[in-house]
Coordinates of C-alpha atoms in Angstrom, one line a residue:
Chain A
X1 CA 72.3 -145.0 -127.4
X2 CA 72.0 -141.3 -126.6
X3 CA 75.3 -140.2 -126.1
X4 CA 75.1 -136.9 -126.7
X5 CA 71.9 -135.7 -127.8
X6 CA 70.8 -132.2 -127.7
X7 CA 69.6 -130.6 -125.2
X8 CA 65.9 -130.9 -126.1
X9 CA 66.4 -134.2 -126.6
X10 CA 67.0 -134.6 -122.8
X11 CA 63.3 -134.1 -122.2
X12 CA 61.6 -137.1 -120.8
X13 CA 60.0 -138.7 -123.8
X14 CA 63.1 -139.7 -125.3
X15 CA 65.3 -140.2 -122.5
X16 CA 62.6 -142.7 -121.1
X17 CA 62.0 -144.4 -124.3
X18 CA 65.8 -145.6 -124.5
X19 CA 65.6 -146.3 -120.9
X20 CA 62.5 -148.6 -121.1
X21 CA 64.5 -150.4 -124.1
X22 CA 66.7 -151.5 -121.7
X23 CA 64.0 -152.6 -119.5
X24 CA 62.1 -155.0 -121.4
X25 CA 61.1 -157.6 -118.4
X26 CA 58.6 -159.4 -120.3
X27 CA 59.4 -162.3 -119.6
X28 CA 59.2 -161.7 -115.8
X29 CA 55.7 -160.1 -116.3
X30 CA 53.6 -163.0 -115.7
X31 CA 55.5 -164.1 -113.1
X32 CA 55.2 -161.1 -111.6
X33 CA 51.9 -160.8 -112.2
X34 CA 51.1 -163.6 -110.4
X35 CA 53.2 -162.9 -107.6
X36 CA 51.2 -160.0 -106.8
X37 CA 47.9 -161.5 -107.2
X38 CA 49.1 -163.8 -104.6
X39 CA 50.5 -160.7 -102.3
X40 CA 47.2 -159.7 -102.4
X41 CA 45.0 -162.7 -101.4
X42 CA 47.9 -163.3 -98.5
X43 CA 47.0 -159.6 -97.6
X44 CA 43.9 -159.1 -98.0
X45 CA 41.9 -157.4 -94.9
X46 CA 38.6 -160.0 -93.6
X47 CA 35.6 -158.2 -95.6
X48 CA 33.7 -159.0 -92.5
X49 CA 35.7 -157.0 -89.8
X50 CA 33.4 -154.7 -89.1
X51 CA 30.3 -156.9 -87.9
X52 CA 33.2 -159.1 -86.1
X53 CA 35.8 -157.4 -84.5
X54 CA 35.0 -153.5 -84.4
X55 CA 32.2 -152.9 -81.6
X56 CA 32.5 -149.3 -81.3
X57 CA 33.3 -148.0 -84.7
X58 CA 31.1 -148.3 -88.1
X59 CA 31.2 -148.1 -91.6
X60 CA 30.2 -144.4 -91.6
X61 CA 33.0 -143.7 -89.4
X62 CA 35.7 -145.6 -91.4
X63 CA 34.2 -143.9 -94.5
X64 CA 33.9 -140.3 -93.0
X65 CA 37.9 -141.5 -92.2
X66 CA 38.6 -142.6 -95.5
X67 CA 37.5 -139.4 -97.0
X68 CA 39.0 -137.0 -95.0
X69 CA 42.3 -138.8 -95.9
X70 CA 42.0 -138.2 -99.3
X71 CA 41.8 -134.5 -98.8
X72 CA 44.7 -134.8 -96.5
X73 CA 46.4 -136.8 -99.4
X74 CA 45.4 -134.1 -101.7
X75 CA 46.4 -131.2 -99.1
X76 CA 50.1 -132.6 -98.9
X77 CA 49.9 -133.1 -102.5
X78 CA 50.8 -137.3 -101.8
X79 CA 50.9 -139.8 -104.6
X80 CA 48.0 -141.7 -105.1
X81 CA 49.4 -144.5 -104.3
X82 CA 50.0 -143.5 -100.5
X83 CA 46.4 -143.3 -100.5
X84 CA 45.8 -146.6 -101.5
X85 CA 48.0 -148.0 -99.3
X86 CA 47.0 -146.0 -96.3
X87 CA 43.0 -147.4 -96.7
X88 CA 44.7 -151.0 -97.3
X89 CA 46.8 -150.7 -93.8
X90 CA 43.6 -149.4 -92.1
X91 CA 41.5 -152.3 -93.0
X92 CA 44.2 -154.6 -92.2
X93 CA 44.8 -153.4 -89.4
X94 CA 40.7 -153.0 -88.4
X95 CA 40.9 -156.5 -89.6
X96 CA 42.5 -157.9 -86.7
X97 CA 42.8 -155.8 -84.0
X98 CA 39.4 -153.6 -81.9
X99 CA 39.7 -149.9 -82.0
X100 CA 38.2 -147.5 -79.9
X101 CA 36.4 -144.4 -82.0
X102 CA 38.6 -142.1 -80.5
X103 CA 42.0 -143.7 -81.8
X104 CA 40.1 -144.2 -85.4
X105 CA 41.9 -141.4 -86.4
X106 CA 45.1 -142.0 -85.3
X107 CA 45.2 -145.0 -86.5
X108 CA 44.4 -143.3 -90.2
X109 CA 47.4 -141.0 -89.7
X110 CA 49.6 -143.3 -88.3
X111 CA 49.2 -145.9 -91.6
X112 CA 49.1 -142.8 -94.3
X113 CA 52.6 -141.3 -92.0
X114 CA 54.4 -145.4 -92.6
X115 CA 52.6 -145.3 -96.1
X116 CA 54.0 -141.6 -97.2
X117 CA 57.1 -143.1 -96.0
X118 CA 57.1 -145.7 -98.1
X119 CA 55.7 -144.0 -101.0
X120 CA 57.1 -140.7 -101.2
X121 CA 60.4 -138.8 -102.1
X122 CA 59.6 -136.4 -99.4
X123 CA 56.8 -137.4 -96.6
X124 CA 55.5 -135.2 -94.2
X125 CA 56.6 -134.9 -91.0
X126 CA 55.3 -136.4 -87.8
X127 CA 54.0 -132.9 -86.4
X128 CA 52.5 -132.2 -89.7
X129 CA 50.3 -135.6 -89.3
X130 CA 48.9 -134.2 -85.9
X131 CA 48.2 -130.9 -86.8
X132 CA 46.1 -131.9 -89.7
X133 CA 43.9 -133.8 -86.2
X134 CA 44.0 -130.4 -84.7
X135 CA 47.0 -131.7 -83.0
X136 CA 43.7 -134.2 -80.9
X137 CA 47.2 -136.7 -80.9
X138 CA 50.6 -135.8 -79.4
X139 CA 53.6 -137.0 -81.2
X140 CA 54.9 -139.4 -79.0
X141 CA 50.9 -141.0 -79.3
X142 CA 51.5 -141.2 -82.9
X143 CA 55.2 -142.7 -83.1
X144 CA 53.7 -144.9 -80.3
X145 CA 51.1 -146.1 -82.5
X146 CA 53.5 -146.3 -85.1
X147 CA 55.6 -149.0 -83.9
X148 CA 52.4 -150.6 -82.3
X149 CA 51.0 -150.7 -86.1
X150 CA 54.1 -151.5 -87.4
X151 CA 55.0 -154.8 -85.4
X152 CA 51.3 -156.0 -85.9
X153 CA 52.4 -155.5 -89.4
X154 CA 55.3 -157.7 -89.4
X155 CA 57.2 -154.7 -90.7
X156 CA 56.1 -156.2 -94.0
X157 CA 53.7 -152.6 -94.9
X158 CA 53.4 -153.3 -98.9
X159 CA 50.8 -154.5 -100.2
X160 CA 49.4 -154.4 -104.1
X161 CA 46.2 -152.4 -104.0
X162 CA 43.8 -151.2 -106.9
X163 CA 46.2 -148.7 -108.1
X164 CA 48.7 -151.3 -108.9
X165 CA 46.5 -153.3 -110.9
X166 CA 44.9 -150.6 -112.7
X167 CA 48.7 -149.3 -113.7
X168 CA 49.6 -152.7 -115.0
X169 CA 46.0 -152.8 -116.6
X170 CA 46.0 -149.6 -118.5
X171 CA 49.8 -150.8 -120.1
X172 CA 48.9 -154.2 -120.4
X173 CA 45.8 -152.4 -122.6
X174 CA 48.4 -150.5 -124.7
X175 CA 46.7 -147.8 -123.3
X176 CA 48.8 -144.0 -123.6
X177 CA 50.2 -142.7 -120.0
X178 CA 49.0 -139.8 -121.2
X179 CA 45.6 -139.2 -118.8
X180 CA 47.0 -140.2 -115.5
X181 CA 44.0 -138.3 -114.2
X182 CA 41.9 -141.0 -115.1
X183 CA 43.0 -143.6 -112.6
X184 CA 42.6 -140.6 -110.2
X185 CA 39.1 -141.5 -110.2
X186 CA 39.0 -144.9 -109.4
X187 CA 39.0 -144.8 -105.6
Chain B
X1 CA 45.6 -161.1 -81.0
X2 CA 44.2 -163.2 -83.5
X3 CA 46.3 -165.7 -85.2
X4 CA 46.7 -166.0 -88.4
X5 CA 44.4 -168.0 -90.8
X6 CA 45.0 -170.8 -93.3
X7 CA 47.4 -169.7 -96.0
X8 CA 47.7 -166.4 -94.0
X9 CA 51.3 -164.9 -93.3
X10 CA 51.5 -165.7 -89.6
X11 CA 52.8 -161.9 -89.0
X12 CA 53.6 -162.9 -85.4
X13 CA 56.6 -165.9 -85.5
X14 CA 58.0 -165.2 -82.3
X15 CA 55.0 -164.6 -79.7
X16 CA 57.1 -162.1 -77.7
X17 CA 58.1 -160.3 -80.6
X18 CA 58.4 -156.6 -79.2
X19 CA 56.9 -156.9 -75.9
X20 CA 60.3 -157.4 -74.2
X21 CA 62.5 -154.6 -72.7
X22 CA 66.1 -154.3 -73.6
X23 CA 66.7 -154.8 -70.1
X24 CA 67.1 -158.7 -70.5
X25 CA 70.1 -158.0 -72.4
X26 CA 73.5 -157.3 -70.1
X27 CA 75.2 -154.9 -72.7
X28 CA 78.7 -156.5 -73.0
X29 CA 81.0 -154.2 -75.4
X30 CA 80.2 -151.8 -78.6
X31 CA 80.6 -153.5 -81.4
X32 CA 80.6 -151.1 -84.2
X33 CA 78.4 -148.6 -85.4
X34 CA 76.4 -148.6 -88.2
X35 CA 74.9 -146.3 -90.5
X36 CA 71.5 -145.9 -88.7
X37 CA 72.6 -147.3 -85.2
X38 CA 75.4 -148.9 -82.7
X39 CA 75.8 -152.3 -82.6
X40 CA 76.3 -153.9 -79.0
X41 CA 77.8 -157.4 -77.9
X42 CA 75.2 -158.8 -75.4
X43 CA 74.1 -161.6 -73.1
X44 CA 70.4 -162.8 -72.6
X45 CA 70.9 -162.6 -68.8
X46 CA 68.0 -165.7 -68.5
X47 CA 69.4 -168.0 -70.5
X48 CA 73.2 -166.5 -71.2
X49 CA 73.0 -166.7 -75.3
X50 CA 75.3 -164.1 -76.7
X51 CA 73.8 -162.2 -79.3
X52 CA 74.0 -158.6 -81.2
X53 CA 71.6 -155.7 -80.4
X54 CA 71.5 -153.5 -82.8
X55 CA 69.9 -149.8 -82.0
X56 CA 67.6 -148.5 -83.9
X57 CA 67.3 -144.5 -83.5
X58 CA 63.8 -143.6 -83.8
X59 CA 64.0 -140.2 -86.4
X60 CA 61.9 -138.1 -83.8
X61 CA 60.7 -135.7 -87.2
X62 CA 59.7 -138.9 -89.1
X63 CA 59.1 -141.7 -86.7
X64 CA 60.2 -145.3 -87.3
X65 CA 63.0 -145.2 -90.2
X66 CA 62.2 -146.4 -93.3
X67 CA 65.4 -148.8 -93.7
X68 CA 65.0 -149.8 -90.5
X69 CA 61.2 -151.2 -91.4
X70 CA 62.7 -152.9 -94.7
X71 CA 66.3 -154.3 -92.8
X72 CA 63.7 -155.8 -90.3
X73 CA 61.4 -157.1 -93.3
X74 CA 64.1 -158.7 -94.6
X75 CA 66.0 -159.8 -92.4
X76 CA 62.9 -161.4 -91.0
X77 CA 62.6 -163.5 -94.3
X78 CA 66.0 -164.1 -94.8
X79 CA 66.9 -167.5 -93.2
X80 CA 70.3 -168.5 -94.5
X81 CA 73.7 -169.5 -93.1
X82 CA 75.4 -166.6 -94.4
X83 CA 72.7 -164.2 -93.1
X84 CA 72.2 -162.8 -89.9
X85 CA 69.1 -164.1 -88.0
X86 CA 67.2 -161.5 -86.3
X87 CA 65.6 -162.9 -83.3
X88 CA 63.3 -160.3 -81.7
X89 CA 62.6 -156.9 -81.3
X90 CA 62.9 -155.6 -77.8
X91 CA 62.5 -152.0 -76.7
X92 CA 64.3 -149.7 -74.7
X93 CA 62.7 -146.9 -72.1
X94 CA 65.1 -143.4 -71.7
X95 CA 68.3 -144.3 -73.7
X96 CA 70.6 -141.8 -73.2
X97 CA 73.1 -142.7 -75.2
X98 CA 75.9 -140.8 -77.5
X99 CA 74.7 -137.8 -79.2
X100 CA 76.3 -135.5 -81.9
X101 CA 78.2 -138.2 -82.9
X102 CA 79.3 -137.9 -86.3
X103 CA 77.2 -138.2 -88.9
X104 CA 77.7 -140.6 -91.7
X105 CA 76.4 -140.3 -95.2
X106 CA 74.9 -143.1 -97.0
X107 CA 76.3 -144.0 -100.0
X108 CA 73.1 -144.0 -102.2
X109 CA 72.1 -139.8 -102.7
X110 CA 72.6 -139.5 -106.8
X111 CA 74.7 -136.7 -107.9
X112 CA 71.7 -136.2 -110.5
X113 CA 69.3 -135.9 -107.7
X114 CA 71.4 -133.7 -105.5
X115 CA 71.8 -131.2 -108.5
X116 CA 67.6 -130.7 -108.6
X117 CA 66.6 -132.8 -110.9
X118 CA 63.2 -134.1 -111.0
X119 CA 63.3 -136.1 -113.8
X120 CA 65.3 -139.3 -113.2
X121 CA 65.1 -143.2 -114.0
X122 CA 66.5 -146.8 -113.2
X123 CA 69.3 -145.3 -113.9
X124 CA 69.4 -143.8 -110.4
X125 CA 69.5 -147.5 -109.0
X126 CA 72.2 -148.6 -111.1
X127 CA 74.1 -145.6 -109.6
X128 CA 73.1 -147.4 -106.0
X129 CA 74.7 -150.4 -107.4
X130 CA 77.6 -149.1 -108.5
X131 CA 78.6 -147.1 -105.2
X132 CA 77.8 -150.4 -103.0
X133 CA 80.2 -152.4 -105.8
X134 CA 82.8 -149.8 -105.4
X135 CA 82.2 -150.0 -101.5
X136 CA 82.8 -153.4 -101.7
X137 CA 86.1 -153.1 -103.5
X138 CA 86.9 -150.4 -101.2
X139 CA 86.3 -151.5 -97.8
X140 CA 84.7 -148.5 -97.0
X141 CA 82.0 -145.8 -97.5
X142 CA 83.3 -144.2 -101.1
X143 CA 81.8 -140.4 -100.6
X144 CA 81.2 -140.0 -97.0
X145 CA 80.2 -136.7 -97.1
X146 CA 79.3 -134.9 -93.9
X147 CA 76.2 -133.5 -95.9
X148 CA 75.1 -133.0 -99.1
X149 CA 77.3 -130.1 -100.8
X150 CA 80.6 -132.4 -99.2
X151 CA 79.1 -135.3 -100.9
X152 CA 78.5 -133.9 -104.0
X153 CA 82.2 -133.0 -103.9
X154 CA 83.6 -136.1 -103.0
X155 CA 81.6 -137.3 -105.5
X156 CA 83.0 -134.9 -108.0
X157 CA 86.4 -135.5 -107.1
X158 CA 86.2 -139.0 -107.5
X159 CA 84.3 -139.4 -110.7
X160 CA 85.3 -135.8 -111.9
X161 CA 83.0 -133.0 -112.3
X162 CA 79.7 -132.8 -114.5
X163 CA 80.2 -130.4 -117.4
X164 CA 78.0 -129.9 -120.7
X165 CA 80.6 -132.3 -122.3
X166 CA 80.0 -135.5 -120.4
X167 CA 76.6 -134.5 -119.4
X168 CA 74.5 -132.6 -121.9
X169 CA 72.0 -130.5 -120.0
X170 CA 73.9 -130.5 -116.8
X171 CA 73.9 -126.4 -116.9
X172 CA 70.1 -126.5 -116.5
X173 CA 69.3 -128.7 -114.0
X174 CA 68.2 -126.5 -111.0
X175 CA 70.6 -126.4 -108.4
X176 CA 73.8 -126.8 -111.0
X177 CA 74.9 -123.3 -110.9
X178 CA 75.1 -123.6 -106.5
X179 CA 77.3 -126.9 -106.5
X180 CA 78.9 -126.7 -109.6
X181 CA 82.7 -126.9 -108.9
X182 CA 85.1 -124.2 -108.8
X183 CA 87.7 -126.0 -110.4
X184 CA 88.2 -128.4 -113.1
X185 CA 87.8 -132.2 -111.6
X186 CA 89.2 -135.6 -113.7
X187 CA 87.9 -138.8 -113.0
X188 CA 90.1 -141.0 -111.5
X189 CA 87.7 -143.5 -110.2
X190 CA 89.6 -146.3 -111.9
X191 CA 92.8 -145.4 -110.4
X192 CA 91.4 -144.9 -107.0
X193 CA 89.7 -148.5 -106.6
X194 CA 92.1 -150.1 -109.0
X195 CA 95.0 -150.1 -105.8
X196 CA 92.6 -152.3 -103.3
X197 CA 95.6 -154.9 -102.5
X198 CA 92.6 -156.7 -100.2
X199 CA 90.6 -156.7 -102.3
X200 CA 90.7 -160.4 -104.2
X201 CA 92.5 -159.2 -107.9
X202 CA 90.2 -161.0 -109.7
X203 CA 87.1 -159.4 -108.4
X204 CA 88.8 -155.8 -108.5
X205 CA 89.9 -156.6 -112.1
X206 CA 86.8 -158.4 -113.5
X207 CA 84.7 -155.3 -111.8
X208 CA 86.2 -152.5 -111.5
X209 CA 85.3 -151.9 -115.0
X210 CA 81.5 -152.4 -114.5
X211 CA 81.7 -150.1 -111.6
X212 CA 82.9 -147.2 -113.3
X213 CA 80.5 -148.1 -116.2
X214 CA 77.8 -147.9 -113.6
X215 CA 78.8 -144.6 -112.0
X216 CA 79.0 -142.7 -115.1
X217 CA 77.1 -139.5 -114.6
X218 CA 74.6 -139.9 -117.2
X219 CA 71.7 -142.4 -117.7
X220 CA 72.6 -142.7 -121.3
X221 CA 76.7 -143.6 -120.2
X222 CA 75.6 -145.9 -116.8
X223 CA 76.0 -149.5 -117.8
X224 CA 71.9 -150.1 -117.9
X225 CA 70.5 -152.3 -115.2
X226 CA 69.1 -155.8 -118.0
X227 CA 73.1 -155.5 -119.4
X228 CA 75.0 -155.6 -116.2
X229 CA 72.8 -158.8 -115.5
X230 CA 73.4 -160.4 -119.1
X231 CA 77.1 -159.1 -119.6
X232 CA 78.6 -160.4 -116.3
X233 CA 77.8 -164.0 -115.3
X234 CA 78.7 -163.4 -111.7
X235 CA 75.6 -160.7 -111.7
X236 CA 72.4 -162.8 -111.3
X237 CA 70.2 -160.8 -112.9
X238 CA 67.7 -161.6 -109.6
X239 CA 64.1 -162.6 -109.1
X240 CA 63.2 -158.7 -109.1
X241 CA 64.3 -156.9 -112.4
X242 CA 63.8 -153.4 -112.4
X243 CA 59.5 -153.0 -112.8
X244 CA 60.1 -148.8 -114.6
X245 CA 60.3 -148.8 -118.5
X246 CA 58.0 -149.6 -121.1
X247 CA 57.2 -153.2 -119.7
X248 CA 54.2 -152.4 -117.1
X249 CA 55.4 -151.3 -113.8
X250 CA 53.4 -153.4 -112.1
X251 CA 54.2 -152.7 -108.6
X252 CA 54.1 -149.4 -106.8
X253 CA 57.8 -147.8 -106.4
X254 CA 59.6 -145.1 -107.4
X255 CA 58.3 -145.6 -111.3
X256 CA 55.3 -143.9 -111.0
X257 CA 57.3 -140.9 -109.5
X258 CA 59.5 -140.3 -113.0
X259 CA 58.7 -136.9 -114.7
X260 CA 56.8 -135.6 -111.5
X261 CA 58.5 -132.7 -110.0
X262 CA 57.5 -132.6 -106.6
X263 CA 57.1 -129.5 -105.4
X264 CA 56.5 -128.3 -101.7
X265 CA 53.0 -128.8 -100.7
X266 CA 53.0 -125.1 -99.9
X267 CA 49.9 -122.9 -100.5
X268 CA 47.2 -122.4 -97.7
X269 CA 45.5 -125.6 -96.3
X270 CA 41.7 -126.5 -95.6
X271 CA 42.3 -127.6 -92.0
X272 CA 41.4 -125.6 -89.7
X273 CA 41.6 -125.8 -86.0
X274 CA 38.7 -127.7 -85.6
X275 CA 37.4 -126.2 -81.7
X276 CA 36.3 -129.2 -79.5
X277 CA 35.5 -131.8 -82.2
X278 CA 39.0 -132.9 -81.6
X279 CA 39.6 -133.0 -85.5
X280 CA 37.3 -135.8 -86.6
X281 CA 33.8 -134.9 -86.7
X282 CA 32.1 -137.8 -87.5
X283 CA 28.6 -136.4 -88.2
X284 CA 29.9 -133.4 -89.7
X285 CA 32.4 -134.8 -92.9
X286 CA 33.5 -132.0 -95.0
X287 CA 32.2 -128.8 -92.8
X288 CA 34.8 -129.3 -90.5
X289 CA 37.8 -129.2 -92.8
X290 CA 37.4 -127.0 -95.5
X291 CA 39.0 -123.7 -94.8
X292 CA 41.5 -122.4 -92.8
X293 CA 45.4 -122.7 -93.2
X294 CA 48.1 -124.9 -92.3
X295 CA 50.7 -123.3 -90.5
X296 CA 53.6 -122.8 -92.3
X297 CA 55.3 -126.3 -93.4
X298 CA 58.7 -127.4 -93.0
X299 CA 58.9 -129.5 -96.0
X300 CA 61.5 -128.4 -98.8
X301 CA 60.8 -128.4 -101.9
X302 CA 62.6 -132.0 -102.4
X303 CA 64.0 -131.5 -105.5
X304 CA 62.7 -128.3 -107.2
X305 CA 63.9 -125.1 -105.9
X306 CA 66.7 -123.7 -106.6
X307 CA 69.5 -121.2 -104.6
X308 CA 69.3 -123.3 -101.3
X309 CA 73.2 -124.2 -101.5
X310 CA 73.7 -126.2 -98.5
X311 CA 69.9 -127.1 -98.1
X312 CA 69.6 -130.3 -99.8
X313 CA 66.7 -132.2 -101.3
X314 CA 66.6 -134.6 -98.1
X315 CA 66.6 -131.9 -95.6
X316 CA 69.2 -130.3 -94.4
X317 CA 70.1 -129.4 -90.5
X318 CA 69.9 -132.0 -88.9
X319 CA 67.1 -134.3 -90.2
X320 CA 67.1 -137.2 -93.0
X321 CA 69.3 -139.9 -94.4
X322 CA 72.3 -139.3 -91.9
X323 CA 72.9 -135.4 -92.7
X324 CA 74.9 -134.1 -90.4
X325 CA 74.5 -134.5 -86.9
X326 CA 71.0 -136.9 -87.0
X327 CA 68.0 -135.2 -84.8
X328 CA 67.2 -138.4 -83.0
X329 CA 65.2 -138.9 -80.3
X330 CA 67.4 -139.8 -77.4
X331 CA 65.6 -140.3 -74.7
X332 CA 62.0 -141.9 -76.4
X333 CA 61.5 -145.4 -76.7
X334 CA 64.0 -146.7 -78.8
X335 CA 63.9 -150.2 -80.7
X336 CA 66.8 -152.6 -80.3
X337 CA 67.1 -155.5 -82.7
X338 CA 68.5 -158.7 -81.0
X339 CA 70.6 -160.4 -83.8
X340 CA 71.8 -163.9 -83.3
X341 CA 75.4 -164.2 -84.4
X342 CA 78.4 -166.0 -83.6
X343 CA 81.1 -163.2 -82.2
X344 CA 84.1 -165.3 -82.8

């Protein structure tokens, strides 16, 4: 136990190690594995909404969305994670439920808004999400969407999406922590 | 709507789930008021069942609140005698309803993160555990600061004040020098919840211990989270063990957050004002949002800066976790929770 260690000894790479001693779940790992595996069949957006359900929009549009997301992620400086879980929320939503091309991107805002939420320490504010659309949605459009969104949801908004997989992956490999960049690359 | 598929959550148990207004509900007394809402006595005016609406205050900077989402997930999921059931979800038009009332602090804001710091671990939970334990024993909310700085000194006061003796490093963590106390501070957190008389005396003696373990100030003195389970056989360890450490976090949470200070997303933007496209030029990606500013943004830096005594990580005046005076929304539509529960 660090009781008192030095002050340069309360940098991170100690401090953690003892903490992760403490934290040796490996016996829940498989379990936990497997829970998540399941999370993500039960969650998992129809591959075919887009020929089914969505009339007006394509896959150029959801793309165009999905990529001006990312530099919206990248803007606010967001976790990667929000990200992932913003595209996961779109599709699921998109999976189920017709949009018109002109609420396309409110609905992209609206999911990464409850995803930063969710993901964050500090998520951006409502205003901040419609001045990135050139303010095209009014507040009160976006926290109507919101809750719109959010009781389609269930209120259940997690989901386990690439990122979480290739996190578990890249320890399960032994792999170091120490290029985080290189997951940024996956999407 | 579609219905959900084979092996599919059905997301949508009750068919009216939301699409009712509060307005079925006769409002019959106040019966308390929670952290994030009041809670009213009510009758179903069709049918006459007596149930609990619960208001939720919609946070009109950040929308739908985040506990709120996860106290309706799980309350959703919870079906147990013991447990609450929550019904539906009805909403309300034009509430106009108490404002300025006082605010109440949650219990959970670590004196580690209210000092700046940025790097942090499961030992911020086990904190969270601790203060609802000593709640428990308590009967009440243990630092109910108005806002941060007042919660940082009831913190202080109860489990004495953070020095370079009982927490090495304390003197260079960023926002030290703005809170740090101007006088000399003992803890006396076993003396203050060692005098609950209503509290049973065998769960006050048998835990009052583990509580002031857990509220020690410093990861390396907090009781850690896989010993509290093992130690105490009255502490299920749970289906859900901490996922941080050297095990493969293998969900998303706060673990892939440690070590990353997280600065405010200042600096100029790249989306301009985009004319009559409306913001979202299909035909155009890229062209359309690469130069040009943000306007200036609101956002703190959330644990970073430094010399800000009084503005606190979570944002202070007025927004966030029940700082102050909450800026809620009164009069926009406002989600009520109808919770089935016998008022006797």
């Amino acid at each position: 136990r660090l009781n008192a260690p030095k002050q340069e000894n309360m940098k991170e790479k100690p401090r953690m190690k003892t903490i992760s001693m403490h934290l040796k779940c490996s016996l829940y790992a498989p379990e936990i594995y497997n829970k998540l595996h399941v999370a993500e069949l039960v969650r998992s957006p129809y591959p075919n909404f887009m020929e089914t359900i969505q009339h007006d929009i394509t896959q150029s549009m959801r793309g165009i969305l999905v990529d001006w997301l990312v530099e919206v992620s990248e803007e606010y400086k967001l976790v990667p994670d929000t990200l992932y879980l913003t595209v996961h929320l779109i599709d699921w939503f998109l999976s189920r439920n017709y949009i018109e091309r002109q609420r396309l991107q409110l609905l992209g805002i609206t999911c990464m808004l409850i995803a930063s939420k969710y993901e964050e320490i500090c998520a951006p504010r409502v205003e901040e999400f419609c001045f990135i659309t050139d303010n095209t949605y009014t507040k009160e459009e976006v926290l109507k969407m919101e809750t719109h969104v959010l009781k389609y949801f269930g209120f259940q908004i997690y989901a386990p999406t690439a990122k979480t997989f290739l996190r578990r992956f890249l320890r399960a490999a032994q792999a170091s922590y120490k290029s985080p960049s290189m997951e940024m690359e996956y999407l | 709507m579609a219905i959900a598929g084979a092996g599919q959550l059905n997301l949508h148990e009750s068919p009216c789930w939301g699409s009712r207004s509060v307005d079925c509900f006769e409002k019959l007394e106040q019966i308390s008021e929670g952290t994030y809402g009041q809670v009213y006595m009510a009758r179903e005016i069709k049918t006459g069942e007596i149930v609990a609406l619960k208001k939720i205050r919609m946070d009109n900077e950040r929308g739908f609140p985040i506990t709120a989402i996860r106290e309706i997930k799980i309350l959703k999921k919870l079906h147990h005698e013991n447990v609450i059931k929550l019904k539906e979800s009805v909403t309300s038009q034009g509430a106009k309803d108490e404002q300025g009332r006082p605010g109440k602090c949650c219990p959970i804001p670590i004196n580690n993160l209210l000092l700046g710091a940025t790097k942090y671990s499961p030992a911020v939970d086990m904190w969270s555990v601790g203060c609802i334990f000593a709640e428990l024993l308590h009967g009440k909310l243990i630092f109910p600061g108005k806002d941060e700085p007042e919660q940082l000194n009831k913190i202080f006061e109860l489990c004495g004040a953070p020095d370079e003796v009982n927490w090495p490093g304390v003197s260079k963590i960023p926002w030290y020098n703005n809170f740090k106390p101007t006088r000399p501070m003992k803890r006396r957190l076993r003396e203050a919840l060692g005098n609950q008389e209503k509290a049973p005396a065998t769960a006050t003696t048998r835990r009052k211990g583990q509580t002031t373990e857990i509220t020690a100030f410093t990861a390396s003195c907090r009781l850690p989270p896989i010993q509290s389970g093992q130690a105490h056989a009255q502490m299920r360890p749970g289906p859900n063990p901490p996922l941080h450490g050297s095990q493969p976090p293998v969900a998303a949470g706060p673990g892939h957050h440690h070590g990353k200070p997280r600065g405010p997303a200042g600096g100029p933007g790249r989306y301009p004002a985009n004319g009559t496209n409306g913001g979202f030029n299909h035909q155009n990606h890229g062209g359309g949002y690469s130069s040009g500013p943000y306007p200036p943004q609101g956002r703190g830096a959330p644990y970073g800066s430094s010399g800000m005594p009084g503005a606190g990580p979570r944002g202070s005046g007025g927004s966030g976790y029940g700082v102050g005076a909450p800026n809620y929304s009164q009069d926009g539509p406002t989600e009520v929770l109808v919770l089935d529960v016998a008022l006797t």
